[in-house]
Amino acid sequence: MYRTHTCGELRLSEVGQSVTLSGWVHKRRDFGGLSFIDLRDRYGITQLAFNEGIDPEMLSKARLQNREFVIQAVGIVVEREKKNTVLDTGEIEISITSLKTLSESKIPPFTIEENTDGGEELRMKYRYLDLRRKRVRDKLLLRNKISMSVRTYLNSNGFADIETPYLIKSTPEGARDFVVPSRVNSGQFYALPQSPQTFKQLLMIGGLDRYYQIVRCFRDEDLRADRQPEFTQIDCEMSFVEQNDILEIFEGLLRHVIRDVHSQELGEIPRMTYDMAMKLYGNDKPDIRFDMTFIEMNSLVKGSNFTVFENAELIVGIKVKGCANYSRKELDILTNFVKRPQLGMSGLIWMKVDDNGTPNSSVNKFFNEDSMKNWMTAFDATKNDLILILAGEKNKTRKALSDLRMHLAEKLKLRNPFEFAPLWIIDFPLLDWDDESKRWVAMHHPFTSPKPQDLSIINEDPGSVRANAYDLVLNGNEIGGGSIRIHEREMQAKMFDLLGFTKEEANEQFGFLMSAFEFGAPPHGGIAFGFDRLVALMGGDEVIRDYIAFPKNNSARDVMIDAPSKISNSQLNDLSIHISNNDVTN
Amino acid sequence: MYRTHTCGELRLSEVGQSVTLSGWVHKRRDFGGLSFIDLRDRYGITQLAFNEGIDPEMLSKARLQNREFVIQAVGIVVEREKKNTVLDTGEIEISITSLKTLSESKIPPFTIEENTDGGEELRMKYRYLDLRRKRVRDKLLLRNKISMSVRTYLNSNGFADIETPYLIKSTPEGARDFVVPSRVNSGQFYALPQSPQTFKQLLMIGGLDRYYQIVRCFRDEDLRADRQPEFTQIDCEMSFVEQNDILEIFEGLLRHVIRDVHSQELGEIPRMTYDMAMKLYGNDKPDIRFDMTFIEMNSLVKGSNFTVFENAELIVGIKVKGCANYSRKELDILTNFVKRPQLGMSGLIWMKVDDNGTPNSSVNKFFNEDSMKNWMTAFDATKNDLILILAGEKNKTRKALSDLRMHLAEKLKLRNPFEFAPLWIIDFPLLDWDDESKRWVAMHHPFTSPKPQDLSIINEDPGSVRANAYDLVLNGNEIGGGSIRIHEREMQAKMFDLLGFTKEEANEQFGFLMSAFEFGAPPHGGIAFGFDRLVALMGGDEVIRDYIAFPKNNSARDVMIDAPSKISNSQLNDLSIHISNNDVTN
């Protein structure tokens, strides 16, 4: 037996017991005739004590054990003279009577500490060493905890975990598929799923009623920061439900997880239409932990000599509470923020309310005090408040003000990562116009049903049709999205038609689903959560990479195992494929 | 709201309540002025009643609802006159006041009944209809139940569910990999994992201590019956363990699952060496629900004039209790069984003990009664017992007798699928000689550690070295297998050398693991269970296909979605690959 206890569990109550521990040498400290080893495992750190006066040979042996050696030690639990109040095991130490090196270690390329000296690339290459850091390990353990919490909730609500296939069929709609050449069916390919969407719908048609899966999905995208080619979803589907049924069940899921993980009780999750979110926050995933909602000013400011406002489609502002003391320089920084090419605004207008409640603005010469007092009323602004105003084309202006709002919230430290403020966004548009391909694309996906009351305008004004689609937003991040699905063949065919599929393409790619609709499909709907992001947010982070045991880098490479890599000619021959030489760059 | 209750939950206690149900029309029965619809969902069947005397219009409407239509019905729960004792809801029916067709259905291509008239191919093509059959649905729900039972046990024992990547690196060792061309890294490929073996070992080196995952694995094999290109494993690994620690933990897992699923209490699981299993059962996955262990007869029969025995390496038999009454014809059938080309024995020798305890055999002229009485003693045979004997080359003879033993057990109905008799097989050989490639291959895998006490003979007699490897066998099926791993770079290099890897190959493919061993690798080991098979056995079956929601056929095709299939030239171009025309057969 390698150990009687872990390195995290011994307390004063075990004093006098003989114990065996195994673990890694976290640190060794030598003093005259004394040495101490901090022995580390997943569960904690326990101090091993070696005393020349008691056993000089054991002391010499201890001094051979360097950082990250794996050792096994036998000894007696004793009460420490100097207690360590930071460590759970800090009241005791082990007086060692026997010591064995199980594995030696070279000097690790970076320190195994909370704050390591290792850079990103190095830590990725030696990920197995990075995982030894408590900070990284705790993230994976949190992920496990949330996964089990999600499963417990869903199972207790009648959802069955049903595995869907990973080797499926490629469909050109949406993002690029990863494909898998078939050897047995040569010249043909499987695709890895971007989501189990059609399969979960088939499960509903198959009468399974409530399905879930914590499942890997794959997207061959040009990589952006913090995107992984493989990612994990909590994928769910229910039959015989309307939108409200789904919102209630999954509101319960988030409540359950936050209770399990943070012992916090969530109130009821507010619901907001997409249109309202765009109007109030300029964003379909608003962070509502803080206020600064948009106030539209068109009716307040039109009719002046100020051409910027006169020419603008939208004039809109936010109130920054108590920030009238911002200096010229600070305001210039904010102005430059909105003038960056990504946002492209021509300028930022400000109004300050001074100590006496008198307004003063960067457009004083165009608006008199009475006008500005009207603005104060509209913003509910009082002394020392700052109002920031943008004007321009509607969508662009909203986006810029939304980014400015988030920027200010960061600056003002309004984004406490452990305050959780979820929000449902509902009534999304069904379709989105894609300027590049000059066609309508599905805002959610082609299986989302339009709102029945909007069906009458679907031909003349498809852009105004709303969908039975919803997102769950948490602290400014979309953590889940779903919809009530189409469950009728004709409606599905109509949808493919709107999206520019020919009948043949629709049948070729989704014929199996449209056939299934002809054999008694129940009304159904569902949702999928980005599990990586949910876990990161629960951990107080917005970067997902550290919450994945073996993530890929921004070039979709695993630098530890060196994948992807070349394969042998005999493998290529077996698969009846070869590589186009002119394209080979590596 | 589509329903107030499911079709499985109404009882006498709800009589008088107004309820709304939704589901599929399972059956409609019309009589004069009455009609009944059996309404079905995942949870059960409830009878809807329509009476001309009460509501003639509703009756006409009911008669428009055909098989597999999806309907919503509102009505009052009433006590049935004629109770149905088979259905859980059989004491009540619903007197319908309102009825709505939610989805019509074409006539399904096979009946949605316990015993359907649909053939295998048809049911695969319309898998979503096959899933509506209770028998099939129950298998998926059993799978969900077992999955949750496994997770609960493992989590409560400190195992963390940690997801490992699906896009990894191809290694030519073992079965063929499925590969995934990388677009971003053109000319390079990922591979889909045959198992997360190296990753779970890296997690142990990373200090995660106890890991598990219910994970999809992929093997591009030439398909045999009941093999799937993608399959699911319960994959586990532990640090600071010896073989016995692992056996105890996972014995506990099987005990936990059988308790959860069948409310049966398993006793302690016996352990048997590989050598003993081969000697007693001719098989490394013996079914021990019944006896018929092998008795080796070499010392009993040598020295006669019977050349078959004189020339045989092994003479070995089994006792078939109380079957001395087998006719000549029945014995001929058994003889033909062992003479089939797959087994290739030259014949079968029998001895019967008659009512008076006198032996009589097919080799009477070579052995006198005294000799045969010695055989009776060896077999502990008494009156009416039958002894069947095979002779020949050792391995071939053992295999043939093992198959004969299983054949007889089927015939004698000794294989009760709901009697669970697990068994650990331990002390497997480390290596297996592959006659085709003329080299040693790993019996388990290249990461399995040899028994330390056998290391001295590893160079001169590698075939006799035993491994720290073990299988968990259930009712004649291997359900899990694992080993204590190598955790030292030198030992791992030695192992790759024995398996015929050059140093360069070993480094190219597994350098990351061997490097990891240099930074303090803990002793570790693990096990993986074939989840599909475990679930099938728990369901009383040995065929796994029905326990998979969307299985592939024997040509690795999904005939429902028609995958694999061709992909577009633009996809091929993006991936910088093209198809070798001479090999394209589809």
Short mmCIF file of C-alpha atoms in Angstrom, two decimals, chain A residues 1-3 6 22-24 41-43 68-71 102-109 126-129 131-133 137 140-141 143-145 147-148 151-152 155 157-172 176-190 192 198-200 202-216 218 220-223 229-232 239-242 245 487-488 508-509 512 515-523 531-532 548-550 552 554-558 560-568 571-581 583-586, chain B residues 1-3 6 22-24 41-43 68-71 102-109 126-129 131-133 137 140-141 143-145 147-148 151-152 155 157-172 176-190 192 198-200 202-216 218 220-223 229-232 239-242 245 487-488 508-509 512 515-523 531-532 548-550 552 554-558 560-568 571-581 583-586:
data_model
loop_
_atom_site.label_atom_id
_atom_site.label_comp_id
_atom_site.label_asym_id
_atom_site.label_seq_id
_atom_site.Cartn_x
_atom_site.Cartn_y
_atom_site.Cartn_z
CA MET A 1 0.00 0.00 0.00
CA TYR A 2 1.43 3.32 -1.05
CA ARG A 3 -0.36 5.46 1.51
CA THR A 6 -3.60 11.66 1.52
CA SER A 22 3.02 9.50 -0.90
CA GLY A 23 3.33 12.58 -3.04
CA TRP A 24 5.56 15.16 -4.64
CA ASP A 41 -0.73 15.67 -3.66
CA ARG A 42 -4.11 16.55 -5.14
CA TYR A 43 -5.61 16.87 -1.70
CA GLU A 68 9.03 17.26 -7.79
CA PHE A 69 10.59 13.97 -6.72
CA VAL A 70 7.87 11.46 -5.90
CA ILE A 71 8.45 9.94 -2.48
CA LEU A 102 9.46 6.45 -5.96
CA SER A 103 10.46 8.64 -8.92
CA GLU A 104 13.11 11.22 -9.46
CA SER A 105 12.50 14.44 -11.31
CA LYS A 106 14.59 16.68 -13.48
CA ILE A 107 14.37 20.34 -12.54
CA PRO A 108 10.99 21.42 -13.91
CA PRO A 109 11.06 24.10 -16.62
CA TYR A 126 4.47 20.71 -20.24
CA ARG A 127 0.79 20.78 -19.45
CA TYR A 128 1.19 17.78 -17.11
CA LEU A 129 3.42 19.97 -14.92
CA LEU A 131 -1.72 20.68 -13.92
CA ARG A 132 0.22 20.15 -10.70
CA ARG A 133 -0.42 23.78 -9.76
CA ARG A 137 -6.07 21.62 -10.79
CA LEU A 140 -10.58 20.99 -13.52
CA LEU A 141 -12.08 19.84 -10.24
CA ARG A 143 -15.50 21.45 -13.92
CA ASN A 144 -16.09 17.96 -12.57
CA LYS A 145 -18.23 19.34 -9.77
CA SER A 147 -20.72 18.47 -14.55
CA MET A 148 -22.06 16.26 -11.76
CA ARG A 151 -26.32 15.72 -14.38
CA THR A 152 -27.98 15.41 -11.01
CA ASN A 155 -31.66 13.35 -14.27
CA ASN A 157 -36.04 16.20 -13.94
CA GLY A 158 -36.46 13.19 -16.18
CA PHE A 159 -33.76 13.97 -18.74
CA ALA A 160 -31.94 10.90 -20.02
CA ASP A 161 -28.29 11.11 -21.03
CA ILE A 162 -28.29 9.58 -24.50
CA GLU A 163 -25.12 9.37 -26.56
CA THR A 164 -25.35 10.48 -30.17
CA PRO A 165 -22.81 9.53 -32.84
CA TYR A 166 -19.55 11.38 -33.50
CA LEU A 167 -19.12 10.01 -37.00
CA ILE A 168 -21.93 11.70 -38.88
CA LYS A 169 -22.58 13.41 -42.18
CA SER A 170 -21.08 16.63 -43.48
CA THR A 171 -23.47 19.51 -44.14
CA PRO A 172 -22.09 22.66 -45.74
CA ARG A 176 -16.86 24.27 -41.56
CA ASP A 177 -16.97 20.61 -40.57
CA PHE A 178 -14.00 18.51 -39.61
CA VAL A 179 -14.21 15.44 -41.84
CA VAL A 180 -13.00 11.88 -41.44
CA PRO A 181 -12.16 9.84 -44.52
CA SER A 182 -13.71 6.37 -44.53
CA ARG A 183 -11.42 3.52 -45.44
CA VAL A 184 -14.17 0.94 -45.77
CA ASN A 185 -16.29 3.27 -47.94
CA SER A 186 -13.49 4.75 -49.97
CA GLY A 187 -13.90 8.25 -51.39
CA GLN A 188 -16.51 8.98 -48.72
CA PHE A 189 -16.22 10.96 -45.50
CA TYR A 190 -17.82 11.21 -42.12
CA LEU A 192 -17.56 15.34 -36.74
CA THR A 198 -30.59 16.70 -35.77
CA PHE A 199 -30.01 13.64 -33.59
CA LYS A 200 -31.63 15.17 -30.57
CA LEU A 202 -34.81 12.55 -33.94
CA LEU A 203 -34.75 11.39 -30.32
CA MET A 204 -37.79 13.58 -29.69
CA ILE A 205 -39.50 12.12 -32.74
CA GLY A 206 -38.49 8.75 -31.31
CA GLY A 207 -40.44 9.52 -28.15
CA LEU A 208 -37.54 9.89 -25.71
CA ASP A 209 -39.24 13.06 -24.38
CA ARG A 210 -36.34 14.57 -22.43
CA TYR A 211 -32.74 14.21 -23.55
CA TYR A 212 -29.43 15.66 -22.47
CA GLN A 213 -25.80 15.07 -23.13
CA ILE A 214 -22.58 16.73 -22.08
CA VAL A 215 -21.00 16.32 -25.44
CA ARG A 216 -17.97 17.32 -27.48
CA PHE A 218 -16.25 20.36 -33.36
CA ASP A 220 -13.15 24.00 -38.07
CA GLU A 221 -13.09 27.76 -37.74
CA ASP A 222 -10.34 30.20 -38.42
CA LEU A 223 -9.26 30.55 -34.88
CA PRO A 229 -11.66 23.51 -32.41
CA GLU A 230 -13.30 21.07 -30.00
CA PHE A 231 -15.55 22.32 -27.24
CA THR A 232 -18.16 20.92 -24.91
CA SER A 239 -40.97 17.31 -26.19
CA PHE A 240 -44.43 18.78 -25.72
CA VAL A 241 -43.11 22.11 -24.52
CA GLU A 242 -43.59 25.75 -25.19
CA ASP A 245 -41.53 25.43 -20.12
CA HIS A 487 -41.70 19.98 -36.39
CA GLU A 488 -43.56 20.05 -39.70
CA GLU A 508 -29.71 15.52 -49.81
CA GLN A 509 -28.59 17.03 -46.52
CA PHE A 512 -33.86 12.08 -43.12
CA SER A 515 -38.99 12.33 -43.62
CA ALA A 516 -39.07 11.85 -39.88
CA PHE A 517 -41.45 14.84 -39.59
CA GLU A 518 -43.96 12.82 -41.64
CA PHE A 519 -44.33 10.10 -39.03
CA GLY A 520 -45.78 12.02 -36.12
CA ALA A 521 -43.28 14.55 -34.79
CA PRO A 522 -44.13 16.05 -31.41
CA PRO A 523 -43.75 19.78 -30.77
CA PHE A 531 -19.98 24.15 -20.94
CA ASP A 532 -16.42 25.49 -21.14
CA ILE A 548 -9.84 22.48 -20.37
CA ALA A 549 -7.42 19.73 -19.35
CA PHE A 550 -5.53 19.63 -22.66
CA LYS A 552 -5.16 23.52 -28.16
CA ASN A 554 -4.53 29.49 -31.26
CA SER A 555 -3.28 27.55 -34.27
CA ALA A 556 -5.42 24.55 -33.26
CA ARG A 557 -2.27 22.65 -32.27
CA ASP A 558 -1.66 20.50 -29.25
CA MET A 560 2.43 18.84 -25.95
CA ILE A 561 1.75 15.80 -28.14
CA ASP A 562 2.56 17.68 -31.37
CA ALA A 563 -0.75 17.24 -33.17
CA PRO A 564 -1.82 17.50 -35.89
CA SER A 565 1.12 15.82 -37.61
CA LYS A 566 1.98 13.97 -40.79
CA ILE A 567 0.69 10.46 -41.27
CA SER A 568 2.37 7.66 -43.18
CA GLN A 571 -2.23 5.31 -44.00
CA LEU A 572 -2.96 7.70 -46.86
CA ASN A 573 -3.11 4.79 -49.31
CA ASP A 574 -5.47 2.84 -47.07
CA LEU A 575 -7.75 5.88 -47.07
CA SER A 576 -7.46 6.41 -50.84
CA ILE A 577 -6.49 10.02 -50.41
CA HIS A 578 -3.43 12.03 -51.12
CA ILE A 579 -2.22 15.46 -50.30
CA SER A 580 -2.31 18.21 -52.89
CA ASN A 581 1.37 19.08 -53.09
CA ASP A 583 -0.91 23.40 -50.99
CA VAL A 584 1.40 21.70 -48.57
CA THR A 585 3.05 24.34 -46.50
CA ASN A 586 4.33 22.28 -43.58
CA MET B 1 -49.21 23.91 -21.86
CA TYR B 2 -49.20 20.67 -23.81
CA ARG B 3 -49.93 18.37 -20.89
CA THR B 6 -47.65 12.10 -18.78
CA SER B 22 -50.20 14.56 -25.26
CA GLY B 23 -48.69 11.61 -27.06
CA TRP B 24 -48.84 9.19 -29.92
CA ASP B 41 -45.48 8.46 -24.55
CA ARG B 42 -42.14 7.58 -22.99
CA TYR B 43 -43.77 7.02 -19.63
CA GLU B 68 -48.66 7.35 -34.71
CA PHE B 69 -50.58 10.61 -35.02
CA VAL B 70 -49.50 13.00 -32.28
CA ILE B 71 -52.51 14.34 -30.41
CA LEU B 102 -50.64 18.03 -33.24
CA SER B 103 -48.97 16.04 -36.04
CA GLU B 104 -50.23 13.55 -38.56
CA SER B 105 -48.34 10.42 -39.49
CA LYS B 106 -47.98 8.37 -42.59
CA ILE B 107 -48.45 4.65 -42.02
CA PRO B 108 -45.20 3.58 -40.39
CA PRO B 109 -43.12 1.04 -42.36
CA TYR B 126 -36.18 4.48 -39.52
CA ARG B 127 -34.37 4.28 -36.23
CA TYR B 128 -36.49 7.14 -34.85
CA LEU B 129 -39.55 4.90 -35.23
CA LEU B 131 -36.94 4.02 -30.73
CA ARG B 132 -40.67 4.40 -30.07
CA ARG B 133 -40.87 0.71 -29.19
CA ARG B 137 -36.46 2.79 -25.45
CA LEU B 140 -31.48 3.47 -23.75
CA LEU B 141 -33.03 4.39 -20.43
CA ARG B 143 -27.98 2.91 -20.31
CA ASN B 144 -28.71 6.30 -18.78
CA LYS B 145 -29.39 4.70 -15.41
CA SER B 147 -24.18 5.78 -16.58
CA MET B 148 -25.48 7.78 -13.63
CA ARG B 151 -20.74 8.37 -12.06
CA THR B 152 -22.22 8.44 -8.60
CA ASN B 155 -17.42 10.58 -7.79
CA ASN B 157 -14.75 7.60 -4.43
CA GLY B 158 -12.84 10.72 -5.38
CA PHE B 159 -12.63 10.17 -9.13
CA ALA B 160 -12.93 13.36 -11.18
CA ASP B 161 -14.53 13.30 -14.61
CA ILE B 162 -11.93 15.02 -16.79
CA GLU B 163 -12.45 15.43 -20.52
CA THR B 164 -9.51 14.52 -22.74
CA PRO B 165 -9.18 15.67 -26.36
CA TYR B 166 -10.75 13.95 -29.34
CA LEU B 167 -8.40 15.52 -31.87
CA ILE B 168 -5.11 13.86 -31.06
CA LYS B 169 -2.13 12.32 -32.81
CA SER B 170 -2.05 9.22 -34.95
CA THR B 171 0.10 6.33 -33.75
CA PRO B 172 0.50 3.31 -36.01
CA ARG B 176 -6.05 1.61 -37.36
CA ASP B 177 -6.83 5.18 -36.43
CA PHE B 178 -9.53 7.31 -37.94
CA VAL B 179 -7.78 10.49 -39.05
CA VAL B 180 -8.97 14.07 -39.50
CA PRO B 181 -7.23 16.30 -42.03
CA SER B 182 -6.30 19.71 -40.66
CA ARG B 183 -7.18 22.66 -42.83
CA VAL B 184 -5.20 25.19 -40.80
CA ASN B 185 -2.12 22.93 -40.74
CA SER B 186 -2.35 21.63 -44.27
CA GLY B 187 -0.92 18.21 -45.05
CA GLN B 188 -1.23 17.27 -41.39
CA PHE B 189 -3.81 15.13 -39.63
CA TYR B 190 -5.33 14.64 -36.25
CA LEU B 192 -9.48 10.23 -33.19
CA THR B 198 -1.71 8.45 -22.74
CA PHE B 199 -3.82 11.41 -21.59
CA LYS B 200 -5.03 9.68 -18.49
CA LEU B 202 -0.46 12.39 -18.11
CA LEU B 203 -3.27 13.36 -15.74
CA MET B 204 -1.74 11.05 -13.15
CA ILE B 205 1.69 12.62 -13.74
CA GLY B 206 -0.14 15.94 -13.39
CA GLY B 207 -1.26 14.93 -9.90
CA LEU B 208 -5.00 14.51 -10.55
CA ASP B 209 -4.82 11.25 -8.57
CA ARG B 210 -8.15 9.70 -9.61
CA TYR B 211 -9.63 10.22 -13.05
CA TYR B 212 -12.57 8.79 -14.94
CA GLN B 213 -14.45 9.53 -18.10
CA ILE B 214 -17.31 7.89 -19.96
CA VAL B 215 -15.78 8.53 -23.32
CA ARG B 216 -16.20 7.74 -26.99
CA PHE B 218 -12.76 5.06 -32.28
CA ASP B 220 -11.11 1.78 -37.91
CA GLU B 221 -11.32 -2.00 -37.94
CA ASP B 222 -12.51 -4.32 -40.61
CA LEU B 223 -15.89 -4.83 -39.16
CA PRO B 229 -16.39 1.99 -35.33
CA GLU B 230 -17.22 4.24 -32.39
CA PHE B 231 -17.80 2.78 -28.96
CA THR B 232 -17.92 3.99 -25.38
CA SER B 239 -2.21 7.04 -8.69
CA PHE B 240 -0.28 5.46 -5.82
CA VAL B 241 -1.97 2.12 -6.25
CA GLU B 242 -1.04 -1.53 -6.52
CA ASP B 245 -6.24 -1.42 -4.79
CA HIS B 487 6.08 4.91 -14.89
CA GLU B 488 9.81 4.97 -15.64
CA GLU B 508 8.36 10.42 -32.46
CA GLN B 509 5.17 8.77 -31.25
CA PHE B 512 5.89 13.39 -24.77
CA SER B 515 9.60 13.02 -21.21
CA ALA B 516 6.80 13.29 -18.68
CA PHE B 517 8.20 10.24 -16.86
CA GLU B 518 11.33 12.28 -16.17
CA PHE B 519 9.53 14.85 -14.06
CA GLY B 520 8.34 12.74 -11.15
CA ALA B 521 5.75 10.21 -12.34
CA PRO B 522 3.76 8.52 -9.59
CA PRO B 523 3.13 4.76 -9.67
CA PHE B 531 -19.67 0.49 -21.62
CA ASP B 532 -21.80 -0.75 -24.52
CA ILE B 548 -26.73 2.38 -28.85
CA ALA B 549 -29.15 5.13 -29.86
CA PHE B 550 -27.86 5.48 -33.43
CA LYS B 552 -23.82 1.89 -37.51
CA ASN B 554 -21.73 -3.86 -40.34
CA SER B 555 -20.31 -1.73 -43.13
CA ALA B 556 -19.77 1.15 -40.68
CA ARG B 557 -22.61 3.07 -42.31
CA ASP B 558 -25.36 5.06 -40.71
CA MET B 560 -30.57 6.64 -41.56
CA ILE B 561 -28.56 9.77 -42.30
CA ASP B 562 -26.57 8.09 -45.12
CA ALA B 563 -23.06 8.55 -43.75
CA PRO B 564 -20.29 8.42 -44.73
CA SER B 565 -20.94 10.28 -47.95
CA LYS B 566 -19.13 12.31 -50.57
CA ILE B 567 -18.04 15.82 -49.71
CA SER B 568 -17.75 18.76 -52.05
CA GLN B 571 -14.20 21.04 -48.95
CA LEU B 572 -11.48 18.80 -50.38
CA ASN B 573 -9.61 21.84 -51.70
CA ASP B 574 -9.82 23.58 -48.35
CA LEU B 575 -8.25 20.50 -46.79
CA SER B 576 -5.58 20.21 -49.49
CA ILE B 577 -6.44 16.59 -50.15
CA HIS B 578 -7.84 14.72 -53.06
CA ILE B 579 -9.16 11.27 -53.63
CA SER B 580 -7.05 8.66 -55.41
CA ASN B 581 -9.26 7.89 -58.37
CA ASP B 583 -9.26 3.39 -55.49
CA VAL B 584 -12.64 4.99 -55.56
CA THR B 585 -15.21 2.26 -55.60
CA ASN B 586 -18.33 4.15 -54.57
#
